[in-house]
PDB file of C-alpha atoms and ligand atoms in Angstrom:
ATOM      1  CA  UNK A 211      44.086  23.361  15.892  1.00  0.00           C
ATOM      2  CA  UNK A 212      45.067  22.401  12.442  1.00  0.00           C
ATOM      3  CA  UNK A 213      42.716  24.288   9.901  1.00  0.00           C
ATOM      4  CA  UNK A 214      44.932  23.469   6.819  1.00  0.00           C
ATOM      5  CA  UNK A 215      44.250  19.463   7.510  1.00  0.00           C
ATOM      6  CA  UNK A 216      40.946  20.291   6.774  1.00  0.00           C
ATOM      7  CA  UNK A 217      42.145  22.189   3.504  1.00  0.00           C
ATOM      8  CA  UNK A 218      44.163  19.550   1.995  1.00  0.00           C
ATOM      9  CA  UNK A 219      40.972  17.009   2.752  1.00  0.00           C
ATOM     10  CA  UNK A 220      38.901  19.359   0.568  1.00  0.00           C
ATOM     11  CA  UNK A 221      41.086  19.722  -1.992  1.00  0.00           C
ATOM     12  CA  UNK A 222      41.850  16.223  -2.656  1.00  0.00           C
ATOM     13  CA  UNK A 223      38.679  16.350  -4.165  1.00  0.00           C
ATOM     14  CA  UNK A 224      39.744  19.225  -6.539  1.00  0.00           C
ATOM     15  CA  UNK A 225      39.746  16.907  -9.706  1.00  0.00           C
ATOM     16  CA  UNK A 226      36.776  14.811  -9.123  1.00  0.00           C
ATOM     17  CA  UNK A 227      34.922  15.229 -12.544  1.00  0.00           C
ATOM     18  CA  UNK A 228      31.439  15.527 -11.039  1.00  0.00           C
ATOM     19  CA  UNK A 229      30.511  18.559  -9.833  1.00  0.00           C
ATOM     20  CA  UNK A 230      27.786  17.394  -7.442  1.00  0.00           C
ATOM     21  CA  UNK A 231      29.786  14.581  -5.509  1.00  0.00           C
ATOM     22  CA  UNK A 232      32.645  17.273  -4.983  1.00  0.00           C
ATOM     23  CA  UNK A 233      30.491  19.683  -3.561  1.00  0.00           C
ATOM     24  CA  UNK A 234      28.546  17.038  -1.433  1.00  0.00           C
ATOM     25  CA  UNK A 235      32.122  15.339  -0.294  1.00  0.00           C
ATOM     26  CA  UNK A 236      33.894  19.038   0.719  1.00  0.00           C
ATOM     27  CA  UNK A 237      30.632  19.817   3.028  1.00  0.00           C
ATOM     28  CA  UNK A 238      30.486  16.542   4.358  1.00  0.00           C
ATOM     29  CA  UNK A 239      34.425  16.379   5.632  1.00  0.00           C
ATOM     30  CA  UNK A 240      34.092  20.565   6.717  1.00  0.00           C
ATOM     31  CA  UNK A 241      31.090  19.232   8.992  1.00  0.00           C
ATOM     32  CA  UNK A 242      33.172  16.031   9.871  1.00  0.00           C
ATOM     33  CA  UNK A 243      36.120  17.737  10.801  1.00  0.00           C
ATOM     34  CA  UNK A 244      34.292  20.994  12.814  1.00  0.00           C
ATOM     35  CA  UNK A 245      32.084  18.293  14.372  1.00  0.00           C
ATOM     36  CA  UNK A 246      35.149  16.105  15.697  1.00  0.00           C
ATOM     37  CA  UNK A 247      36.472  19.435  16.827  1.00  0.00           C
ATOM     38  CA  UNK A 248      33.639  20.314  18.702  1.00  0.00           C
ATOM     39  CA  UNK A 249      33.345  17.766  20.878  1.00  0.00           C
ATOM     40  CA  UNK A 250      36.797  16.872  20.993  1.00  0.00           C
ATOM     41  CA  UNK A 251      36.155  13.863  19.861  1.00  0.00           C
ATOM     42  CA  UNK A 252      38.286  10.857  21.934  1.00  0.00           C
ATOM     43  CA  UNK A 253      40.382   7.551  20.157  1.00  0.00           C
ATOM     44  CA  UNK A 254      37.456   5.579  22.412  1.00  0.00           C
ATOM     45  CA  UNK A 255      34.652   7.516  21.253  1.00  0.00           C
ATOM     46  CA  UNK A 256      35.348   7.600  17.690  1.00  0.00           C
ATOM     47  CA  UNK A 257      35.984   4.077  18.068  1.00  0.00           C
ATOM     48  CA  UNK A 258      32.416   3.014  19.750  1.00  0.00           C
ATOM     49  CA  UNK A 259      31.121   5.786  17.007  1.00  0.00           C
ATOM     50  CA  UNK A 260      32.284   2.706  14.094  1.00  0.00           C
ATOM     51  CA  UNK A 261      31.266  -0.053  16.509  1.00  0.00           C
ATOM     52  CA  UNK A 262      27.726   1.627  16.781  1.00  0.00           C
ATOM     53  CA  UNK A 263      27.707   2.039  12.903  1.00  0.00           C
ATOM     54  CA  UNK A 264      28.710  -1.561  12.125  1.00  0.00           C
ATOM     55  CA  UNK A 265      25.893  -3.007  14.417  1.00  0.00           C
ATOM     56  CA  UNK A 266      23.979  -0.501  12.497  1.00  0.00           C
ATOM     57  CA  UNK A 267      24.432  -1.852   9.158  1.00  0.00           C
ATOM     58  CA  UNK A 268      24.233  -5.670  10.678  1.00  0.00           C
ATOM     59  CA  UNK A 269      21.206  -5.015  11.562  1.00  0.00           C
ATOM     60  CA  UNK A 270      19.927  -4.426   8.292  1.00  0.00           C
ATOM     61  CA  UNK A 271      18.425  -6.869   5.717  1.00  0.00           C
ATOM     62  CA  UNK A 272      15.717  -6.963   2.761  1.00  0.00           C
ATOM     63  CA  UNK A 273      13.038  -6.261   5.614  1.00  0.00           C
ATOM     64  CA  UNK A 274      14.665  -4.104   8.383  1.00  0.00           C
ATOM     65  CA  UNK A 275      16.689  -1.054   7.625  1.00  0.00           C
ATOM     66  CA  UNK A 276      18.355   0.237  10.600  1.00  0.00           C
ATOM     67  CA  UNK A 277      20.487   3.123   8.808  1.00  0.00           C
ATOM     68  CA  UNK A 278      16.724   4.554   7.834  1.00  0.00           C
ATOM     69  CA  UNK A 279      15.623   4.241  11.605  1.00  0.00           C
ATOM     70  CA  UNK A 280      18.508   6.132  12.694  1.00  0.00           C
ATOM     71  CA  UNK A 281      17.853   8.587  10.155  1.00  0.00           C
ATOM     72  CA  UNK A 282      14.268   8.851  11.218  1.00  0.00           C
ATOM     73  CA  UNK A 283      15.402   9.007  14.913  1.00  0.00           C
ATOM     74  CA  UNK A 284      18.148  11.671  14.617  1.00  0.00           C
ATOM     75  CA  UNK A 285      15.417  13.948  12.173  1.00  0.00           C
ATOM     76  CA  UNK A 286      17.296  13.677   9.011  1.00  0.00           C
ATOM     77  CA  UNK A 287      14.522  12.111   7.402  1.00  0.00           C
ATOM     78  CA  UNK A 288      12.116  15.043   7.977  1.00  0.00           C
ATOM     79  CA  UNK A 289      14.910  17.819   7.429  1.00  0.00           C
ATOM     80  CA  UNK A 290      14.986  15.980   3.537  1.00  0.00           C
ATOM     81  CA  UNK A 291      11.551  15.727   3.527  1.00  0.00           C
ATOM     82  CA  UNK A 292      11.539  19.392   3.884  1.00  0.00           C
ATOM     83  CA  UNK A 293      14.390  20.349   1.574  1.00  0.00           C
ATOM     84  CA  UNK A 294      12.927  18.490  -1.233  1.00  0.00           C
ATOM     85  CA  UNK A 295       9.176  19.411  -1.043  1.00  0.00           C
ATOM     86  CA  UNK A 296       8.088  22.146  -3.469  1.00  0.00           C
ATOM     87  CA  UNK A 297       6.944  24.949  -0.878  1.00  0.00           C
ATOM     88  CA  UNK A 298       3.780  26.101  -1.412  1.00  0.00           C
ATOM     89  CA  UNK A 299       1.626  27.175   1.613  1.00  0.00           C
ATOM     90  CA  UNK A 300      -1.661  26.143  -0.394  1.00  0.00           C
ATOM     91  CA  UNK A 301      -1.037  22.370  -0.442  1.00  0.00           C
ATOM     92  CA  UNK A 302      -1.055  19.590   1.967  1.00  0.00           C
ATOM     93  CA  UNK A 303       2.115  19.411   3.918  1.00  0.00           C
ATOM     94  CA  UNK A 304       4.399  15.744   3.694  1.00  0.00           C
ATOM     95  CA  UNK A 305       5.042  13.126   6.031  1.00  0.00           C
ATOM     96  CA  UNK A 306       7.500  10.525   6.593  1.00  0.00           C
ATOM     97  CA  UNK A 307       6.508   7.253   4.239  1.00  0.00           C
ATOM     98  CA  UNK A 308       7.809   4.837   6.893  1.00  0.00           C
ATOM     99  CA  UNK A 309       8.652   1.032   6.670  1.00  0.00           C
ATOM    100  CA  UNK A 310       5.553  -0.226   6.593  1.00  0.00           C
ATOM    101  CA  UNK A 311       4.132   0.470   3.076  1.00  0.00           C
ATOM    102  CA  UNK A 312       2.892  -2.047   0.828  1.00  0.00           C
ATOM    103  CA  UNK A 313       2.651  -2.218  -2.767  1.00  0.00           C
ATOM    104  CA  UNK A 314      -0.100  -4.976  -4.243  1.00  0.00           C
ATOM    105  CA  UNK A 315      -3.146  -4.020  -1.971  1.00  0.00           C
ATOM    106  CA  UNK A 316      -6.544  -4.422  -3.994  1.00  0.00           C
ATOM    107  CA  UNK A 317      -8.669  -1.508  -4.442  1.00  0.00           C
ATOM    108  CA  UNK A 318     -11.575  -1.381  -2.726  1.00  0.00           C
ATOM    109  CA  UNK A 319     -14.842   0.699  -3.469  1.00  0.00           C
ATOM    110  CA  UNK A 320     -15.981   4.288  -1.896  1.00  0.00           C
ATOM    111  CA  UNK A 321     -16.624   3.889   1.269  1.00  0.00           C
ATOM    112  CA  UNK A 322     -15.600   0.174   1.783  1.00  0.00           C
ATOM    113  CA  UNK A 323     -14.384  -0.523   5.159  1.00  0.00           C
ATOM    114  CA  UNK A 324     -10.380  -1.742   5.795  1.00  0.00           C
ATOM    115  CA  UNK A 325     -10.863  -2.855   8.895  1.00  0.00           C
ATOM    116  CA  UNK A 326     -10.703  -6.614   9.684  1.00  0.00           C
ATOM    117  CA  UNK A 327      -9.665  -5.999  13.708  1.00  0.00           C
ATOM    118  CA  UNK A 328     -11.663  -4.401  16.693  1.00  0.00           C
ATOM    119  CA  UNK A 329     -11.431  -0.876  17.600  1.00  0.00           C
ATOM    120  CA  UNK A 330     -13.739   2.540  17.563  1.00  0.00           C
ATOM    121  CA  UNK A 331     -15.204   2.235  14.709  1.00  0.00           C
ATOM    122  CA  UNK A 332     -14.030   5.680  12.069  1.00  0.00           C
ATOM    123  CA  UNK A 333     -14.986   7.194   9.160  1.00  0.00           C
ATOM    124  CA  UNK A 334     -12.471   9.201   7.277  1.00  0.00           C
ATOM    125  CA  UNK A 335     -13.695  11.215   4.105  1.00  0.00           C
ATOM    126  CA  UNK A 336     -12.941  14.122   2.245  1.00  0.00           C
ATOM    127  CA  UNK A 337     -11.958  15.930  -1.111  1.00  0.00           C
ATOM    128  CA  UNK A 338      -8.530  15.883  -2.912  1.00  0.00           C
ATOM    129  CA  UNK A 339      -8.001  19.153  -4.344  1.00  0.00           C
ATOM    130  CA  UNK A 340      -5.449  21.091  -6.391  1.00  0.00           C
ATOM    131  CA  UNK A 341      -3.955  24.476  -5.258  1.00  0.00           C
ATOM    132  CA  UNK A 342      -6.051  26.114  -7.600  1.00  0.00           C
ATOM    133  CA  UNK A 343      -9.793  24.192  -5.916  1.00  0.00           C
ATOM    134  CA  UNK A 344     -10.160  21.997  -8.520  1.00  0.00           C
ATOM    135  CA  UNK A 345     -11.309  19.140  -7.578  1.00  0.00           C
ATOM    136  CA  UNK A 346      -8.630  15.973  -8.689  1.00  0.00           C
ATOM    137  CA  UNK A 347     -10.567  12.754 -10.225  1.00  0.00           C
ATOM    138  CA  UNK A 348      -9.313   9.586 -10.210  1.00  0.00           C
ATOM    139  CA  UNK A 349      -6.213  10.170  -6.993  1.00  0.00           C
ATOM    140  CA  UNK A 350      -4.979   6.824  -5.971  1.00  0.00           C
ATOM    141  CA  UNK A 351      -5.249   6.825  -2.855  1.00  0.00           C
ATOM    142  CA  UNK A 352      -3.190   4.547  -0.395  1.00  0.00           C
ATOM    143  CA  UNK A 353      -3.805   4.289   3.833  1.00  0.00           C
ATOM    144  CA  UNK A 354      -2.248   1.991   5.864  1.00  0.00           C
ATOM    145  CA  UNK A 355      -2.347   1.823   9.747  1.00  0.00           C
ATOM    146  CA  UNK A 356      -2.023   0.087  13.108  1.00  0.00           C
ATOM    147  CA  UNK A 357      -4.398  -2.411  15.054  1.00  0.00           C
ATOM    148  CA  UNK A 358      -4.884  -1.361  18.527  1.00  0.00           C
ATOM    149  CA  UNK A 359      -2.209  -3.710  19.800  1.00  0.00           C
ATOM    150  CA  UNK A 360       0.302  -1.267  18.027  1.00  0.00           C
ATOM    151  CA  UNK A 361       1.306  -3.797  15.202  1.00  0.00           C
ATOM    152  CA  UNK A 362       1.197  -2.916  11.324  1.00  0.00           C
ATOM    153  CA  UNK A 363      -0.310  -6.161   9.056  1.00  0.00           C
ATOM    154  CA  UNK A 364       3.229  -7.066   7.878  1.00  0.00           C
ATOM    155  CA  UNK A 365       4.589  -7.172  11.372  1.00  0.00           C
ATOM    156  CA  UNK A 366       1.534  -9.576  13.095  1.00  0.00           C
ATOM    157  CA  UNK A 367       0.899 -13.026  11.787  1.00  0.00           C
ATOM    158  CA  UNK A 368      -2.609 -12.604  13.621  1.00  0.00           C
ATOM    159  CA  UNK A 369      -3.878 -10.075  11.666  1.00  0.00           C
ATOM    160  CA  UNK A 370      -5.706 -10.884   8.068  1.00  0.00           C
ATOM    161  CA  UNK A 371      -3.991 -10.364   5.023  1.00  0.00           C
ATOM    162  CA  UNK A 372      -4.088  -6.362   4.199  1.00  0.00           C
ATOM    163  CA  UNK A 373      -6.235  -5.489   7.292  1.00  0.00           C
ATOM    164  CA  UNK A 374      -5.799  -1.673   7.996  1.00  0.00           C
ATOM    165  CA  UNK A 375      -5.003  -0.858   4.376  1.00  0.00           C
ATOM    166  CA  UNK A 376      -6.762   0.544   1.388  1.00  0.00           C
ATOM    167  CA  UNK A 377      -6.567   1.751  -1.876  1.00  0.00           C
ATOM    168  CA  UNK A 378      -9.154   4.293  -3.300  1.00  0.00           C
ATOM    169  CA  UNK A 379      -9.793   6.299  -6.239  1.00  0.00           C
ATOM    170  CA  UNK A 380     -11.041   9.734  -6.134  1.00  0.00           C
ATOM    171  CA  UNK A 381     -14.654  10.317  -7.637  1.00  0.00           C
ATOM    172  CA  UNK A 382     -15.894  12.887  -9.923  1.00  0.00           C
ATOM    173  CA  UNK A 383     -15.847  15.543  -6.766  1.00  0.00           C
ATOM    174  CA  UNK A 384     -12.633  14.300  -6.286  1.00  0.00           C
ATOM    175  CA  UNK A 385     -13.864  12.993  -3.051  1.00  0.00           C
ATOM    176  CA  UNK A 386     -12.571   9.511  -1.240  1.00  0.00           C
ATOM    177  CA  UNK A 387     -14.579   7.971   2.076  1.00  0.00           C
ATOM    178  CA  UNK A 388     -13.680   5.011   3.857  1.00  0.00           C
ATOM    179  CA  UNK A 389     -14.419   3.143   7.273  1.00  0.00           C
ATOM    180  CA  UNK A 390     -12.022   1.989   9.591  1.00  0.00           C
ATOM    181  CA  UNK A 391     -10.783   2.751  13.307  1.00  0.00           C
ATOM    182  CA  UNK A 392      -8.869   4.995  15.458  1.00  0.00           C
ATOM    183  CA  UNK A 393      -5.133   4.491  14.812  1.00  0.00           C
ATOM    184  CA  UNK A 394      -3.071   3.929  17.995  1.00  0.00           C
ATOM    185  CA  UNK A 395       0.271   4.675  19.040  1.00  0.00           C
ATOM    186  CA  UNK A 396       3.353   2.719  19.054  1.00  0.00           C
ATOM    187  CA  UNK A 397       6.978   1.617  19.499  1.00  0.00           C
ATOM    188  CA  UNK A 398       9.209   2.068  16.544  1.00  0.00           C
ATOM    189  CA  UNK A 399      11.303  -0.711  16.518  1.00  0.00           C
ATOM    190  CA  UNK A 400      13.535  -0.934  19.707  1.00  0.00           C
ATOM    191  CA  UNK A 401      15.909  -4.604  19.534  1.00  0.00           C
ATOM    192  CA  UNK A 402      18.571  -2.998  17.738  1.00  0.00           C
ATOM    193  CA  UNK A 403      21.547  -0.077  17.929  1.00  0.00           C
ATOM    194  CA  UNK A 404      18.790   2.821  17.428  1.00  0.00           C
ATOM    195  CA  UNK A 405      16.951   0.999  20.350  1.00  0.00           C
ATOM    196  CA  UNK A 406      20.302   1.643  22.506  1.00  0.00           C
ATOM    197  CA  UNK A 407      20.852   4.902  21.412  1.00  0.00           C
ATOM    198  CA  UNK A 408      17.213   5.704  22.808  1.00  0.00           C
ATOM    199  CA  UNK A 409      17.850   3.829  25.947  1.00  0.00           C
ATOM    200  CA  UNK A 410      21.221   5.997  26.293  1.00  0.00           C
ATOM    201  CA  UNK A 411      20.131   9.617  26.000  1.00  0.00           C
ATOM    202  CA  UNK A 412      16.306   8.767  27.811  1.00  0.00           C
ATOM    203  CA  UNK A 413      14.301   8.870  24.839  1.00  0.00           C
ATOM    204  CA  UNK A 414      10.669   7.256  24.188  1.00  0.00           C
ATOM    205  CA  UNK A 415      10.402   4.829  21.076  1.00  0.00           C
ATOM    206  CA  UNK A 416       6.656   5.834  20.940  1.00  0.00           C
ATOM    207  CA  UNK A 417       4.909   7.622  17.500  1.00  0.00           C
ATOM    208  CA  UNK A 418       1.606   9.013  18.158  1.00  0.00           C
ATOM    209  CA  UNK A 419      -1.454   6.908  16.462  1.00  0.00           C
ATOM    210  CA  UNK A 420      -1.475   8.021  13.046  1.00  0.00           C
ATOM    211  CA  UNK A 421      -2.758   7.501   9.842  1.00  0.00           C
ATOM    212  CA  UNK A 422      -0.751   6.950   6.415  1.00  0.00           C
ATOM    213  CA  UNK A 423      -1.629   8.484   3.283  1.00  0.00           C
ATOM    214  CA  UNK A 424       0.310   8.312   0.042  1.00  0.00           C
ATOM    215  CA  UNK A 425      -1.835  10.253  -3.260  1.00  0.00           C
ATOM    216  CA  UNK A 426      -1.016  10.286  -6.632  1.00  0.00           C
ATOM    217  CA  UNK A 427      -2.772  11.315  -9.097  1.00  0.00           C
ATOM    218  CA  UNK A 428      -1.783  11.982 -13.265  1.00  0.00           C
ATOM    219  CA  UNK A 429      -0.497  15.765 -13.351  1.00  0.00           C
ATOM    220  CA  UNK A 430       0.303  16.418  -9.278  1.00  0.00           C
ATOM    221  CA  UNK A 431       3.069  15.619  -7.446  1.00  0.00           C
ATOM    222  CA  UNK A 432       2.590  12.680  -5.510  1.00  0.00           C
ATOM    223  CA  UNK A 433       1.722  13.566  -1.826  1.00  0.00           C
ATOM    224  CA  UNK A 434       3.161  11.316   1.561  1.00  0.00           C
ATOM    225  CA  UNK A 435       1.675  12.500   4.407  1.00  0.00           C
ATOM    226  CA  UNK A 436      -0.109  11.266   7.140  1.00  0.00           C
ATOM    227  CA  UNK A 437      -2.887  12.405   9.581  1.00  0.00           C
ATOM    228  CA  UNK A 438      -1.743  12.082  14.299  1.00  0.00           C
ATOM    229  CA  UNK A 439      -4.184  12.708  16.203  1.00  0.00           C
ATOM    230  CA  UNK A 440      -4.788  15.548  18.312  1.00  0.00           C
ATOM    231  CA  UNK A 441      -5.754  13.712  21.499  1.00  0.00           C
ATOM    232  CA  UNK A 442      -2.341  11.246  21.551  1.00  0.00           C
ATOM    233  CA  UNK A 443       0.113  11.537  24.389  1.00  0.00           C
ATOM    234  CA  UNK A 444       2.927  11.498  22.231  1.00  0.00           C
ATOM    235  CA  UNK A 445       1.856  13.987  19.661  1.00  0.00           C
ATOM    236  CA  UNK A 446       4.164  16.597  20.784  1.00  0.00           C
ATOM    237  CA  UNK A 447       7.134  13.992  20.903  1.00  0.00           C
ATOM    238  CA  UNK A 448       7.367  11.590  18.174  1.00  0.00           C
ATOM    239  CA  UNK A 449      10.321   9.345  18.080  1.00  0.00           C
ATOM    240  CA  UNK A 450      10.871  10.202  14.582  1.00  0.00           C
ATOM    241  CA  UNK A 451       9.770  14.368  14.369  1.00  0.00           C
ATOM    242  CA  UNK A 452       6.730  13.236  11.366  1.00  0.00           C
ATOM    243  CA  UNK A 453       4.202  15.122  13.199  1.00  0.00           C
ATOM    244  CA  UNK A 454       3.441  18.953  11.615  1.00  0.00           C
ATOM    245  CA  UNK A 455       0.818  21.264  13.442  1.00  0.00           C
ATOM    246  CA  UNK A 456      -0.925  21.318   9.736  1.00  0.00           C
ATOM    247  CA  UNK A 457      -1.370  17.284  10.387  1.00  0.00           C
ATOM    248  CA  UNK A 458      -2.839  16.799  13.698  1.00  0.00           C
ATOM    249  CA  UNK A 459      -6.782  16.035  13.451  1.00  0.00           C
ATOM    250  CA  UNK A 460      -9.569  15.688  15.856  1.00  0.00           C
ATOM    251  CA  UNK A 461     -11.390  12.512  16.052  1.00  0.00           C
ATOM    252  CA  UNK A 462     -14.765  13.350  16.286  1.00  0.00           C
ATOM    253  CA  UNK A 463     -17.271  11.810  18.118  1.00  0.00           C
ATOM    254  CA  UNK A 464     -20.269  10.412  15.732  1.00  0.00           C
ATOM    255  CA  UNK A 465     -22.697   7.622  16.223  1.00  0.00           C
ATOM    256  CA  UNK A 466     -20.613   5.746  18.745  1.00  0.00           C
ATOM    257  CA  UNK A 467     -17.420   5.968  16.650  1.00  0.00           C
ATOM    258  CA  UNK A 468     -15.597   8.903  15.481  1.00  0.00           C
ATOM    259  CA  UNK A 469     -15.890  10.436  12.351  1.00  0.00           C
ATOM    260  CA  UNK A 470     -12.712  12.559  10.471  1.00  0.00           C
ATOM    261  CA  UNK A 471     -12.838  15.166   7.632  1.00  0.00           C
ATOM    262  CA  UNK A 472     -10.281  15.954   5.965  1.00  0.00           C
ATOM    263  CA  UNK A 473      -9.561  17.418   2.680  1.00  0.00           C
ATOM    264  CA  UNK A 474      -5.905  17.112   0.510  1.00  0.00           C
ATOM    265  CA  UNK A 475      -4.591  19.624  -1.856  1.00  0.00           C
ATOM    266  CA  UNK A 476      -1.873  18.482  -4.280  1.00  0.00           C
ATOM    267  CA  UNK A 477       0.423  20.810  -6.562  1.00  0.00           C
ATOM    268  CA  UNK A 478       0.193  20.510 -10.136  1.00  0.00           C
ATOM    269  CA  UNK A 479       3.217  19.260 -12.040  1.00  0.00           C
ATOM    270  CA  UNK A 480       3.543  22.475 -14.213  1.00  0.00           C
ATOM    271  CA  UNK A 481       3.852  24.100 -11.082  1.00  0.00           C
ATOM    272  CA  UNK A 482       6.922  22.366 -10.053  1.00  0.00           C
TER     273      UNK A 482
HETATM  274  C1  LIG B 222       5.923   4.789  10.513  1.00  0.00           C
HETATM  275  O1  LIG B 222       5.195   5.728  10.692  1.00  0.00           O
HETATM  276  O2  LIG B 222       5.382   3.788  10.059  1.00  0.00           O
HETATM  277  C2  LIG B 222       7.387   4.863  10.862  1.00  0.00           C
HETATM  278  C3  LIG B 222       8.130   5.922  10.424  1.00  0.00           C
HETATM  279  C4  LIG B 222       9.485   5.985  10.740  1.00  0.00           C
HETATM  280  C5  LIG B 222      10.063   4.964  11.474  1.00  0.00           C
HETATM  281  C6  LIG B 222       9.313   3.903  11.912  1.00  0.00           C
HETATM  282  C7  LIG B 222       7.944   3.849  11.610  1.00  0.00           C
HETATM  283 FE1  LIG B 223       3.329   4.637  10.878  1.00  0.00          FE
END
């Protein structure tokens, strides 16, 4: 095998002014080249490899963005989720934002209720905290979640404009409360290449029911996370590797509905 092809590759790049794209373009042909090595990697197969990549990028639009999905799928996403968070076993851990955020939903008041669909009826509350225990006044914070069919707002014309998402604000105890329901699981979406590639090597499209929360508030670093619960049968096999043991809650049972506490601790900027 040729080692000094993958040389002169490498140092084609020798006068490329900036330092970063250099450094990022020699890795990313090393890992090319050893990887088409390993697997001894056919004419046909390389071939289907560009056909699977151009369906890939058809696929995407202003909406839908396959390349992300098959990011999410093959656990890139949460491998640069976990490169870029500032490590600091004190604070909440991150979780992956998704497609389904939505900027422009109204705030609603402490302990408002999001829900405009059936389901078992849940209260979520709890503190938002810095790494130090001081409580953080005035977080923004976002939720967003699924109706029991499976379906986020923005992907069911049946549901009511913003059902299943909030906005809150943090109080002077730097606690946030809210009524909704129990999340539920569901597919990721499955009518394009990603779908096939889950079909071809027997994977699920399923993400356990979760939760979304995105805080931000003046002086942390903003915090994506969200909350799977405990009980789902997919918990220990997301489609796209979100879940952390630090994020799985209990739903408990309270007055015919559940109830969920759970506090968030954010790292200051000056920290950073
Ligand atoms: C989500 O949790 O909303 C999500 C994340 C990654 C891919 C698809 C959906
Ligand atoms: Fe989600």
């Amino acid at each position: 095998m040729n080692e000094s092809l993958t040389q002169s590759v490498t140092e084609s790049f020798g006068d490329c002014a900036d330092a970063r794209t250099k450094d990022v373009l020699t890795a990313l042909v090393r890992h090319l080249h050893a990887f088409a090595r390993e697997v001894n990697l056919t004419h046909d197969e390389w071939r289907r490899g560009i056909e699977f990549l151009t369906a890939t990028g058809k696929k995407c639009d202003g909406i839908r963005q396959e390349f992300i999905l098959l990011s999410d799928t093959l656990g890139l996403s949460i491998v640069l989720d976990d490169i870029n968070r500032h490590h600091d076993d004190a604070a909440t851990e991150s979780s992956l934002l998704g497609p389904f955020w939505r900027d422009g939903v109204r705030e609603s008041a402490f302990g408002a209720n999001i829900a405009q669909s059936d389901g078992e009826p849940t209260f979520f509350h709890g503190v938002v905290r810095g790494v130090n225990g001081e409580a953080v006044e005035g977080a923004l914070i976002e939720v967003w979640q699924t109706a029991p069919n499976g379906m986020y707002e923005g992907q069911d014309p049946e549901q009511p404009e913003g059902n299943l998402r909030g906005r809150f604000r943090t109080n002077a105890r730097g606690a946030y409360a809210f009524h909704s329901i129990k999340p539920t699981s569901y597919p990721i979406p499955t009518d394009g290449p990603v779908g096939q590639m889950l079909v071809a090597t027997g994977r699920h499209p399923m993400r356990p029911a979760h939760i979304h929360f995105r805080i931000d508030a003046s002086g942390y670093d903003p915090l994506t996370t969200a909350l799977y619960s405990a009980d789902d049968p997919y918990v220990k096999s997301d489609a796209v590797f979100g879940v952390k043991p630090s994020l799985v809650i209990d739903y408990v049972p309270k007055d015919g509905g559940f109830e969920v506490a759970r506090d968030f601790t954010l790292i200051a900027k000056e920290r950073m």
